[in-house]
Short mmCIF file of C-alpha atoms in Angstrom, two decimals:
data_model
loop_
_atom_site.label_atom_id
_atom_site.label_comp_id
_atom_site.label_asym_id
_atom_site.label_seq_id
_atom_site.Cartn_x
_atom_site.Cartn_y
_atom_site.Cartn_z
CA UNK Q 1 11.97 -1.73 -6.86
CA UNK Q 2 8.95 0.11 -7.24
CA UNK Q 3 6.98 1.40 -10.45
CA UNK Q 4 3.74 1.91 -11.44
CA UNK Q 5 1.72 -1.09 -12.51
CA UNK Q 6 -1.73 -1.84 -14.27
CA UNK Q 7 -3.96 -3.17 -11.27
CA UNK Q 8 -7.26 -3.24 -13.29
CA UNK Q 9 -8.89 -6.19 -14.18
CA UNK Q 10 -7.31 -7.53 -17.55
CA UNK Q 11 -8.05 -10.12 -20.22
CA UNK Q 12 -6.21 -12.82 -18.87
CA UNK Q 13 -8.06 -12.25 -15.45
CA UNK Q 14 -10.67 -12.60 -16.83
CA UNK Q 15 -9.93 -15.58 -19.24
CA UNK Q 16 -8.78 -17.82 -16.61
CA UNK Q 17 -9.90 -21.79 -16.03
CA UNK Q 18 -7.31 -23.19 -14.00
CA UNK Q 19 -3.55 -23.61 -13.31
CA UNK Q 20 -0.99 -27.10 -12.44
CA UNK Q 21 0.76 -26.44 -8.90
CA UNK Q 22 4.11 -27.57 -11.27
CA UNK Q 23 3.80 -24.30 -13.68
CA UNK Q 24 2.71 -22.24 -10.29
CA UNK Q 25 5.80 -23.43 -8.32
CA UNK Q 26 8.18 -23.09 -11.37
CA UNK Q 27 7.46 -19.78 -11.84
CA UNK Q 28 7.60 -18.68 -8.63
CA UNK Q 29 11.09 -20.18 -8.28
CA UNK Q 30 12.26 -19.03 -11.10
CA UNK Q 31 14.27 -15.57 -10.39
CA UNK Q 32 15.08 -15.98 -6.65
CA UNK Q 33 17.22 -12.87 -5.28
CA UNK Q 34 19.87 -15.45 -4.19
CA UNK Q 35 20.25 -18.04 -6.19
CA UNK Q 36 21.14 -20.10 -2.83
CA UNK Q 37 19.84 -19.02 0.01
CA UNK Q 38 22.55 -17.96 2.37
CA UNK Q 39 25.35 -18.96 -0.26
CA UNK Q 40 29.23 -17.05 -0.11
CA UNK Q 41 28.33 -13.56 -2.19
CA UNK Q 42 24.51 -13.74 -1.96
CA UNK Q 43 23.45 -10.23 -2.04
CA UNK Q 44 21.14 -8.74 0.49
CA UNK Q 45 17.32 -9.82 -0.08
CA UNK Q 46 15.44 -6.13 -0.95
CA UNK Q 47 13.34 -4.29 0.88
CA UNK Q 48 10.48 -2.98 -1.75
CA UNK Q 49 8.53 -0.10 -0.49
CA UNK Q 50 5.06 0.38 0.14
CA UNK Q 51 3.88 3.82 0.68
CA UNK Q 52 1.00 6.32 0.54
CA UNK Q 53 1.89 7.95 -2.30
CA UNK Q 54 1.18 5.17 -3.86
CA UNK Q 55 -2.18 4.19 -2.70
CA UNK Q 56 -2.86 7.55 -3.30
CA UNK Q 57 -2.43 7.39 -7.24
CA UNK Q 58 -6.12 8.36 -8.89
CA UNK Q 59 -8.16 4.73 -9.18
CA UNK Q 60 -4.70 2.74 -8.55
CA UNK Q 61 -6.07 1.17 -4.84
CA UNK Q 62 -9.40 0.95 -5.86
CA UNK Q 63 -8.56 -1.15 -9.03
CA UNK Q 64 -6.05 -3.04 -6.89
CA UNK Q 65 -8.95 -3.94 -4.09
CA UNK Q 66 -11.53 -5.03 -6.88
CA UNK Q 67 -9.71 -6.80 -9.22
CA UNK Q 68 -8.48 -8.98 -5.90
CA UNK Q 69 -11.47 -9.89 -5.39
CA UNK Q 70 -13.21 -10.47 -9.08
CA UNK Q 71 -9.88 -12.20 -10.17
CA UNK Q 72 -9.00 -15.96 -9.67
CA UNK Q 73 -5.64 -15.84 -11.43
CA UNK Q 74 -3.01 -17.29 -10.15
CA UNK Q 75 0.00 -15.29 -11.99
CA UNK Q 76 -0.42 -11.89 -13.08
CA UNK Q 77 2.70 -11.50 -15.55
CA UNK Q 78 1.91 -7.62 -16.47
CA UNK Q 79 2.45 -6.00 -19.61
CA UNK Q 80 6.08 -6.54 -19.50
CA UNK Q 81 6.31 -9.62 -18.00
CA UNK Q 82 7.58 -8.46 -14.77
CA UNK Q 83 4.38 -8.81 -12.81
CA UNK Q 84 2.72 -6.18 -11.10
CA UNK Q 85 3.44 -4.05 -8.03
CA UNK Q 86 1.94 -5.02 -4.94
CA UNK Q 87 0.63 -1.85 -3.16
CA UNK Q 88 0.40 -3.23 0.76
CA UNK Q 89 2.73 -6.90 1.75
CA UNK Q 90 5.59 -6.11 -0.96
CA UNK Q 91 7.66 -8.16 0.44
CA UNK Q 92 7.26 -12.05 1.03
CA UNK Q 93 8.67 -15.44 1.28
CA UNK Q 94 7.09 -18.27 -1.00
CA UNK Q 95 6.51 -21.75 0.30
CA UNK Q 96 4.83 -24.86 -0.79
CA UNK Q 97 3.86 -28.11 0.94
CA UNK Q 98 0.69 -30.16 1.76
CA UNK Q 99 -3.10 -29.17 3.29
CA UNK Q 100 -3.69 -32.49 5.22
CA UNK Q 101 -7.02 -32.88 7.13
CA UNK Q 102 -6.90 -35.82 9.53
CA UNK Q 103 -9.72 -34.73 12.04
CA UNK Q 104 -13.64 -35.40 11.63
CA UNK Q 105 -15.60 -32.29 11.37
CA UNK Q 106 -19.11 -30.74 10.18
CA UNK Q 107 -17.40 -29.07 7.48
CA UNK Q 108 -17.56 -29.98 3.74
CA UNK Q 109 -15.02 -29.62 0.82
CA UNK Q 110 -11.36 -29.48 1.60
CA UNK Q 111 -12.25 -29.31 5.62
CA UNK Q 112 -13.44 -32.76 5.87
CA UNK Q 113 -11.85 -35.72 7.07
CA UNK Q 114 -9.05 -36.86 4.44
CA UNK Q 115 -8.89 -34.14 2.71
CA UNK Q 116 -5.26 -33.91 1.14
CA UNK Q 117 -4.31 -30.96 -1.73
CA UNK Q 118 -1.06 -29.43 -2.58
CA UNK Q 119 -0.08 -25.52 -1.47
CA UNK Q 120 1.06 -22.48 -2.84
CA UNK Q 121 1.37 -19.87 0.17
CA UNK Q 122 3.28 -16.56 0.50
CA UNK Q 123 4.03 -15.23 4.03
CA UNK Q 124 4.61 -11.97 4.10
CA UNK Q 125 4.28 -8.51 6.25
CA UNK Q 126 3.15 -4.73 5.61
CA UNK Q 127 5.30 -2.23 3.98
CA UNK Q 128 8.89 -2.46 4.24
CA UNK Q 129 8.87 -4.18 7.84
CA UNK Q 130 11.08 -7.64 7.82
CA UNK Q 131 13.39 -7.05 10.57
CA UNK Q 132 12.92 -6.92 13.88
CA UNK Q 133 13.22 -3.68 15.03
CA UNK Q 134 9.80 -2.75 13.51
CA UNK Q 135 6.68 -4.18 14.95
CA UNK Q 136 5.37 -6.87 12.06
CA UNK Q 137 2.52 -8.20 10.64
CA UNK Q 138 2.90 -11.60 10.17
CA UNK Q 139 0.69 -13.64 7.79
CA UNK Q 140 0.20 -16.43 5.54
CA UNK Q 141 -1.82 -16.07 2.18
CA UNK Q 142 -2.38 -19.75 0.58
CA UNK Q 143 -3.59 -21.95 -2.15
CA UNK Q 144 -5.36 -24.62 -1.79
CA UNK Q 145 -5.25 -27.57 -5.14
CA UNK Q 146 -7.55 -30.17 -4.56
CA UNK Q 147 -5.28 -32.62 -5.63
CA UNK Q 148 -1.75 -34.45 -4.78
CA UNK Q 149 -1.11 -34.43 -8.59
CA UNK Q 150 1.41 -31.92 -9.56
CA UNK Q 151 0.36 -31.81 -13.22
CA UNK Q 152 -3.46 -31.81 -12.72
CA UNK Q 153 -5.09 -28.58 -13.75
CA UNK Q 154 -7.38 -27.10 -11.19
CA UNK Q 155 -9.26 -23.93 -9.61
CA UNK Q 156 -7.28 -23.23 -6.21
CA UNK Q 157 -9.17 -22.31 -3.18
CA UNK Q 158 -7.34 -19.20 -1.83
CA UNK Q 159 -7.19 -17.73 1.49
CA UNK Q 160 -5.89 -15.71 3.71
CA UNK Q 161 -4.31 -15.36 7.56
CA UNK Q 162 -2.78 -12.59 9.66
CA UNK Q 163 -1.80 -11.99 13.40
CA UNK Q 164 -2.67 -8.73 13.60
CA UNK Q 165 -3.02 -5.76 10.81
CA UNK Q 166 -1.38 -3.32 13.04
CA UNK Q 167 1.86 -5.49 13.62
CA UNK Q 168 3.05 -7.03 17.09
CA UNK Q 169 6.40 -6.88 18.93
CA UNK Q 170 6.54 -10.79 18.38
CA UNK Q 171 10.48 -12.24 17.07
CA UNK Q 172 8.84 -15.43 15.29
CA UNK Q 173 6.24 -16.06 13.10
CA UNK Q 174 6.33 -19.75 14.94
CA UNK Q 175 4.91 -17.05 18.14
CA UNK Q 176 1.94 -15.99 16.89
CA UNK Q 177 -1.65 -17.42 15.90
CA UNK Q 178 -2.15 -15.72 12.39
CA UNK Q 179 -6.60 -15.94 11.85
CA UNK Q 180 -8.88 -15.33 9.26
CA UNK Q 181 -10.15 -12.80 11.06
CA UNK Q 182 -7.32 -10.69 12.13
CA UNK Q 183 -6.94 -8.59 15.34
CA UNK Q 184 -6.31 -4.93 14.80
CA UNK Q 185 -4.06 -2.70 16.74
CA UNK Q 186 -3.99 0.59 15.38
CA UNK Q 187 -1.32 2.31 17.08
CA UNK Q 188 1.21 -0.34 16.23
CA UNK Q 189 1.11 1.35 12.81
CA UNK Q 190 2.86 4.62 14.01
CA UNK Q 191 3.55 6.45 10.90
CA UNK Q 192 1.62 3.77 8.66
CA UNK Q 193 -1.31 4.62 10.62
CA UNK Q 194 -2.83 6.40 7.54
CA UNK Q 195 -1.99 3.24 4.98
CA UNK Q 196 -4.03 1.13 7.28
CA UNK Q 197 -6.79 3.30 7.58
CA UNK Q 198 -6.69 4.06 3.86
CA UNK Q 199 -6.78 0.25 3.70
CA UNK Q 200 -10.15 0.04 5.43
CA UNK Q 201 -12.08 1.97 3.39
CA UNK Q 202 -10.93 0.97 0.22
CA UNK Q 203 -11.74 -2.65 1.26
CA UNK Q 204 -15.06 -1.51 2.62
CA UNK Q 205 -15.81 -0.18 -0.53
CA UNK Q 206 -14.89 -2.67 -2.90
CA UNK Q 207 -16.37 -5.97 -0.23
CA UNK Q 208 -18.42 -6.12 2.90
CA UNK Q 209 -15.78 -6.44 5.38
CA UNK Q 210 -12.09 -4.81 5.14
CA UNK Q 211 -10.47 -7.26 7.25
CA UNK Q 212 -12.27 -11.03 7.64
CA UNK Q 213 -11.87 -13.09 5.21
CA UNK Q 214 -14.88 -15.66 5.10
CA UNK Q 215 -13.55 -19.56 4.38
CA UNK Q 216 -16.33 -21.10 1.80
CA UNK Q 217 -13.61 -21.16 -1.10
CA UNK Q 218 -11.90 -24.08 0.97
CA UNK Q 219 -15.76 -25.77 1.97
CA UNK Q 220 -16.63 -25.53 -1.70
CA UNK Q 221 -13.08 -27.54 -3.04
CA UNK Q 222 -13.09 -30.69 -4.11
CA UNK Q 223 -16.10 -33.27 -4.34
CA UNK Q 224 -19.02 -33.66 -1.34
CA UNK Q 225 -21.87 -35.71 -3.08
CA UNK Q 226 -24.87 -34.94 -0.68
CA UNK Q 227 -22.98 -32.86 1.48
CA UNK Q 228 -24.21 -29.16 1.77
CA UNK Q 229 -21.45 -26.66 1.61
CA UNK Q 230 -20.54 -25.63 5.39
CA UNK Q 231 -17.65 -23.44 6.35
CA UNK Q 232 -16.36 -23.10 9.63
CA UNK Q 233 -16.19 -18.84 10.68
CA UNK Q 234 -12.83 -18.88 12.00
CA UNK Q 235 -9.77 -20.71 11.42
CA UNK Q 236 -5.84 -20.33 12.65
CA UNK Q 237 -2.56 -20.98 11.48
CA UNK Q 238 -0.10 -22.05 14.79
CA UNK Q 239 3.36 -23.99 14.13
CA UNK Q 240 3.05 -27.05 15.50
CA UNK Q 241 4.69 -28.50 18.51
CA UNK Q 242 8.12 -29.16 18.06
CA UNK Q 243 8.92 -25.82 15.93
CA UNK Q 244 12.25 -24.98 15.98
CA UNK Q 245 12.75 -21.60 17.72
CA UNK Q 246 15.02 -19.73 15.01
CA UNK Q 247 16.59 -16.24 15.40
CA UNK Q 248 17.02 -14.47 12.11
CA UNK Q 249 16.65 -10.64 11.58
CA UNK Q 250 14.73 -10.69 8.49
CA UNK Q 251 11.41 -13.10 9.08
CA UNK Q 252 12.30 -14.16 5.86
CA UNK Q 253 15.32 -15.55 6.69
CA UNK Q 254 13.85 -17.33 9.72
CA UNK Q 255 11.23 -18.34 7.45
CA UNK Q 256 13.89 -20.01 5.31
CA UNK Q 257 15.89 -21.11 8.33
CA UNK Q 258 13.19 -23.46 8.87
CA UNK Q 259 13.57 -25.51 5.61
CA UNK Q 260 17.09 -24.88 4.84
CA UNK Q 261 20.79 -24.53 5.68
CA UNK Q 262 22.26 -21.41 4.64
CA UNK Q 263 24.33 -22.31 1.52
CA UNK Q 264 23.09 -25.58 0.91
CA UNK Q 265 20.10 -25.70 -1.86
CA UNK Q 266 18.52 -28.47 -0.65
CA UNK Q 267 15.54 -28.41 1.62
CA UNK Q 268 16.58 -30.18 5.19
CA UNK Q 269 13.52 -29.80 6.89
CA UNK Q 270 10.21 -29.06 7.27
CA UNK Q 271 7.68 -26.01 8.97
CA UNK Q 272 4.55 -27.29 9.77
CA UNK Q 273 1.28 -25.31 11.35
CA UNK Q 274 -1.71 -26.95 13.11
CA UNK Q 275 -5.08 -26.00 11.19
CA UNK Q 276 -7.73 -24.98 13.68
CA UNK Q 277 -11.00 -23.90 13.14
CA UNK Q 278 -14.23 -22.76 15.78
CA UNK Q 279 -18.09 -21.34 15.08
CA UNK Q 280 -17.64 -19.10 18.80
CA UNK Q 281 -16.23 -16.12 18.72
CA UNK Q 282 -17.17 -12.24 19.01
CA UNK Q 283 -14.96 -8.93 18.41
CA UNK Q 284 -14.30 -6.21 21.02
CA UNK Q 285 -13.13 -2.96 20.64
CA UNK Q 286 -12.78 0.01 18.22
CA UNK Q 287 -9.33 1.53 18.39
CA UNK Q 288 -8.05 -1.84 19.70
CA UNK Q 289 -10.16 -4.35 18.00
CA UNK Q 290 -9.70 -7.91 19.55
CA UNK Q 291 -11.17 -11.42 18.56
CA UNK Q 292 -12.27 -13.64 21.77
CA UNK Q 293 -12.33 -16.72 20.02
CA UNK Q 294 -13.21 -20.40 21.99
CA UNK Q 295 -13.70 -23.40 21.19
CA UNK Q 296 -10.88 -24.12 19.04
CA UNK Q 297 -10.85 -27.77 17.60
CA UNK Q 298 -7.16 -28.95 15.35
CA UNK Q 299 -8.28 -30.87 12.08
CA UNK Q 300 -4.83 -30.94 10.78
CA UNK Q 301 -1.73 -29.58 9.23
CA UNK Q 302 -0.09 -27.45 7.07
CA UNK Q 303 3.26 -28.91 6.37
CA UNK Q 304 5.88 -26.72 4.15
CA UNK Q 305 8.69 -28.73 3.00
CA UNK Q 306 9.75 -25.67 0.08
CA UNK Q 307 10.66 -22.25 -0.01
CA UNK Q 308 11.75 -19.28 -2.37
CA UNK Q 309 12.27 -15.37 -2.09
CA UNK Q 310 12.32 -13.91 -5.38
CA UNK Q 311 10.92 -11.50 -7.77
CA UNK Q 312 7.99 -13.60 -9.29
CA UNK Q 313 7.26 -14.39 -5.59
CA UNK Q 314 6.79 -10.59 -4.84
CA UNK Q 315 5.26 -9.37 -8.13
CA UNK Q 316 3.89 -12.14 -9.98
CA UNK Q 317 1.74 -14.90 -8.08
CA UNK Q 318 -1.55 -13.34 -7.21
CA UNK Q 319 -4.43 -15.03 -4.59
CA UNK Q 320 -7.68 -14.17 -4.90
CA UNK Q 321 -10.09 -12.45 -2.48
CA UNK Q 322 -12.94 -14.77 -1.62
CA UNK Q 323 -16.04 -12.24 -1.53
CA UNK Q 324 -18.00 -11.55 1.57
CA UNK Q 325 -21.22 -13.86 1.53
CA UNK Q 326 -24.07 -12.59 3.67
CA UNK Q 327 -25.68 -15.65 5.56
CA UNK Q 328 -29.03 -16.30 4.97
#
């Protein structure tokens, strides 16, 4: 499916005060592609395109890349009440579980010590590549409620983690270390190599950096009376010991593989990631940008113990952009 769709900032953008995980979660799961994973007659899960052409509409990327950013909504329903097309990760998995912080750490908001809030996350990969024969970008956008209430209305902190922007060769997304600050291997890209490039400057134009995404939405969550707001610069997303090692085609599949057994609606397991975060890292490269980052300390886990693929998942729940800060 693929059709124009207003990106600009809108009313209810900018109208927004909040959101309950329940009403987030319900309407992501509402319209799923298969209304049991797996199940006899389940018809393929679709492939929605991303393409040049359409970044290339007049204004559509630039509205796309600002309103990202200035917007903290967490649906986007459209005009029609289909949602909105995305332009870049079409196609995703939904998933929702707990942000548990069990480590001591320098760190205020939702990185300090206790810290417990319920998550929203999509995991998802550039243009139409799912399956393994393409090289994949794995990655895991979230949202962070500073709560374990359900029904409590709340700002989210959002953010965002990728392996690499130009895709690896890697059969798992339990293989791969997906960052804040994302490696970037151009060549991967092939034929995309102009959609990532595109990409850049778009995001250069409408924030600082293209590609880092800076973690003071999560520092700034929840209460910390006398505490001064301190993020940490880099933090990864690894499964935790004990992942299962699961061979699907589609990474959306082994995504669900994790939770579920095919035909069966209810949720038999659970995919959980270490959180780690460090201050010590630099970037080398141009053409083959890497992050040598050391130092890495675990404060705890993201534990997923949900999971949908479905239309609202793909077109309707938005995260926003935290803005570049410049440190002072």
């Amino acid at each position: 499916m693929s059709r124009p769709s207003p990106q600009a900032l809108n009313e209810a953008d900018r109208s927004y005060r909040g959101s309950r995980f329940a009403e987030v979660k319900q309407a992501i799961f509402s319209e799923p592609y298969q209304k049991v994973w797996g199940g006899n007659g389940a018809k393929p899960l679709p492939r929605h395109k991303a393409t040049l052409w359409s970044l290339l509409r007049p204004g559509i990327f630039r509205q796309a890349a600002e309103r990202t950013i200035a917007s903290k909504a967490d649906l986007r329903w459209g005009p029609d009440g289909k949602g909105v097309q995305r332009l870049l990760h079409p196609n995703g998995i939904c998933l929702t579980g707990l942000w548990e912080i069990t480590e001591e750490s320098p760190y205020s908001g939702f990185f300090r010590n206790g810290s417990r809030g319920l998550v929203i996350a999509r995991s998802s990969s550039h243009g139409t590549h799912t399956t393994r024969d393409k090289k994949r970008s794995y990655s895991i956008a979230g949202k962070i409620f500073p709560t374990t209430d359900p029904n409590e209305e709340c700002v989210p902190a959002n953010f965002f983690t990728q392996h690499d922007l130009g895709g690896t060769r890697a059969q798992r997304i339990t293989e791969v270390a997906m960052r804040n600050t994302p490696d970037v291997t151009l060549l991967n890209r092939g034929k995309d190599i102009p959609i990532l490039l595109l990409s850049g400057l778009v995001f250069k134009r409408a924030d600082a950096e293209p590609a880092r995404r800076q973690l003071h939405d999560i520092a700034e969550l929840g209460p910390s009376p006398g505490v001064p707001p301190r993020a940490p610069e880099f933090m990864q997303l690894t499964a935790s010991p004990g992942s299962l090692a699961i061979d699907e085609d589609d990474y959306r599949d082994e995504v669900m593989a994790h939770i579920f057994d095919r035909g069966d609606p209810a949720p038999k397991r659970k995919l959980s990631f270490d959180i780690s975060v460090s201050d010590t890292g630099r970037m080398k490269g141009r053409v083959k940008q890497r992050w040598i980052i050391e130092n890495w300390k675990k404060l705890g886990t993201l534990t997923f113990d949900d999971a949908v693929i479905s239309h609202n998942g793909d077109f309707v729940i938005h995260f926003h952009h935290p803005p570049w800060r410049e440190k002072k």
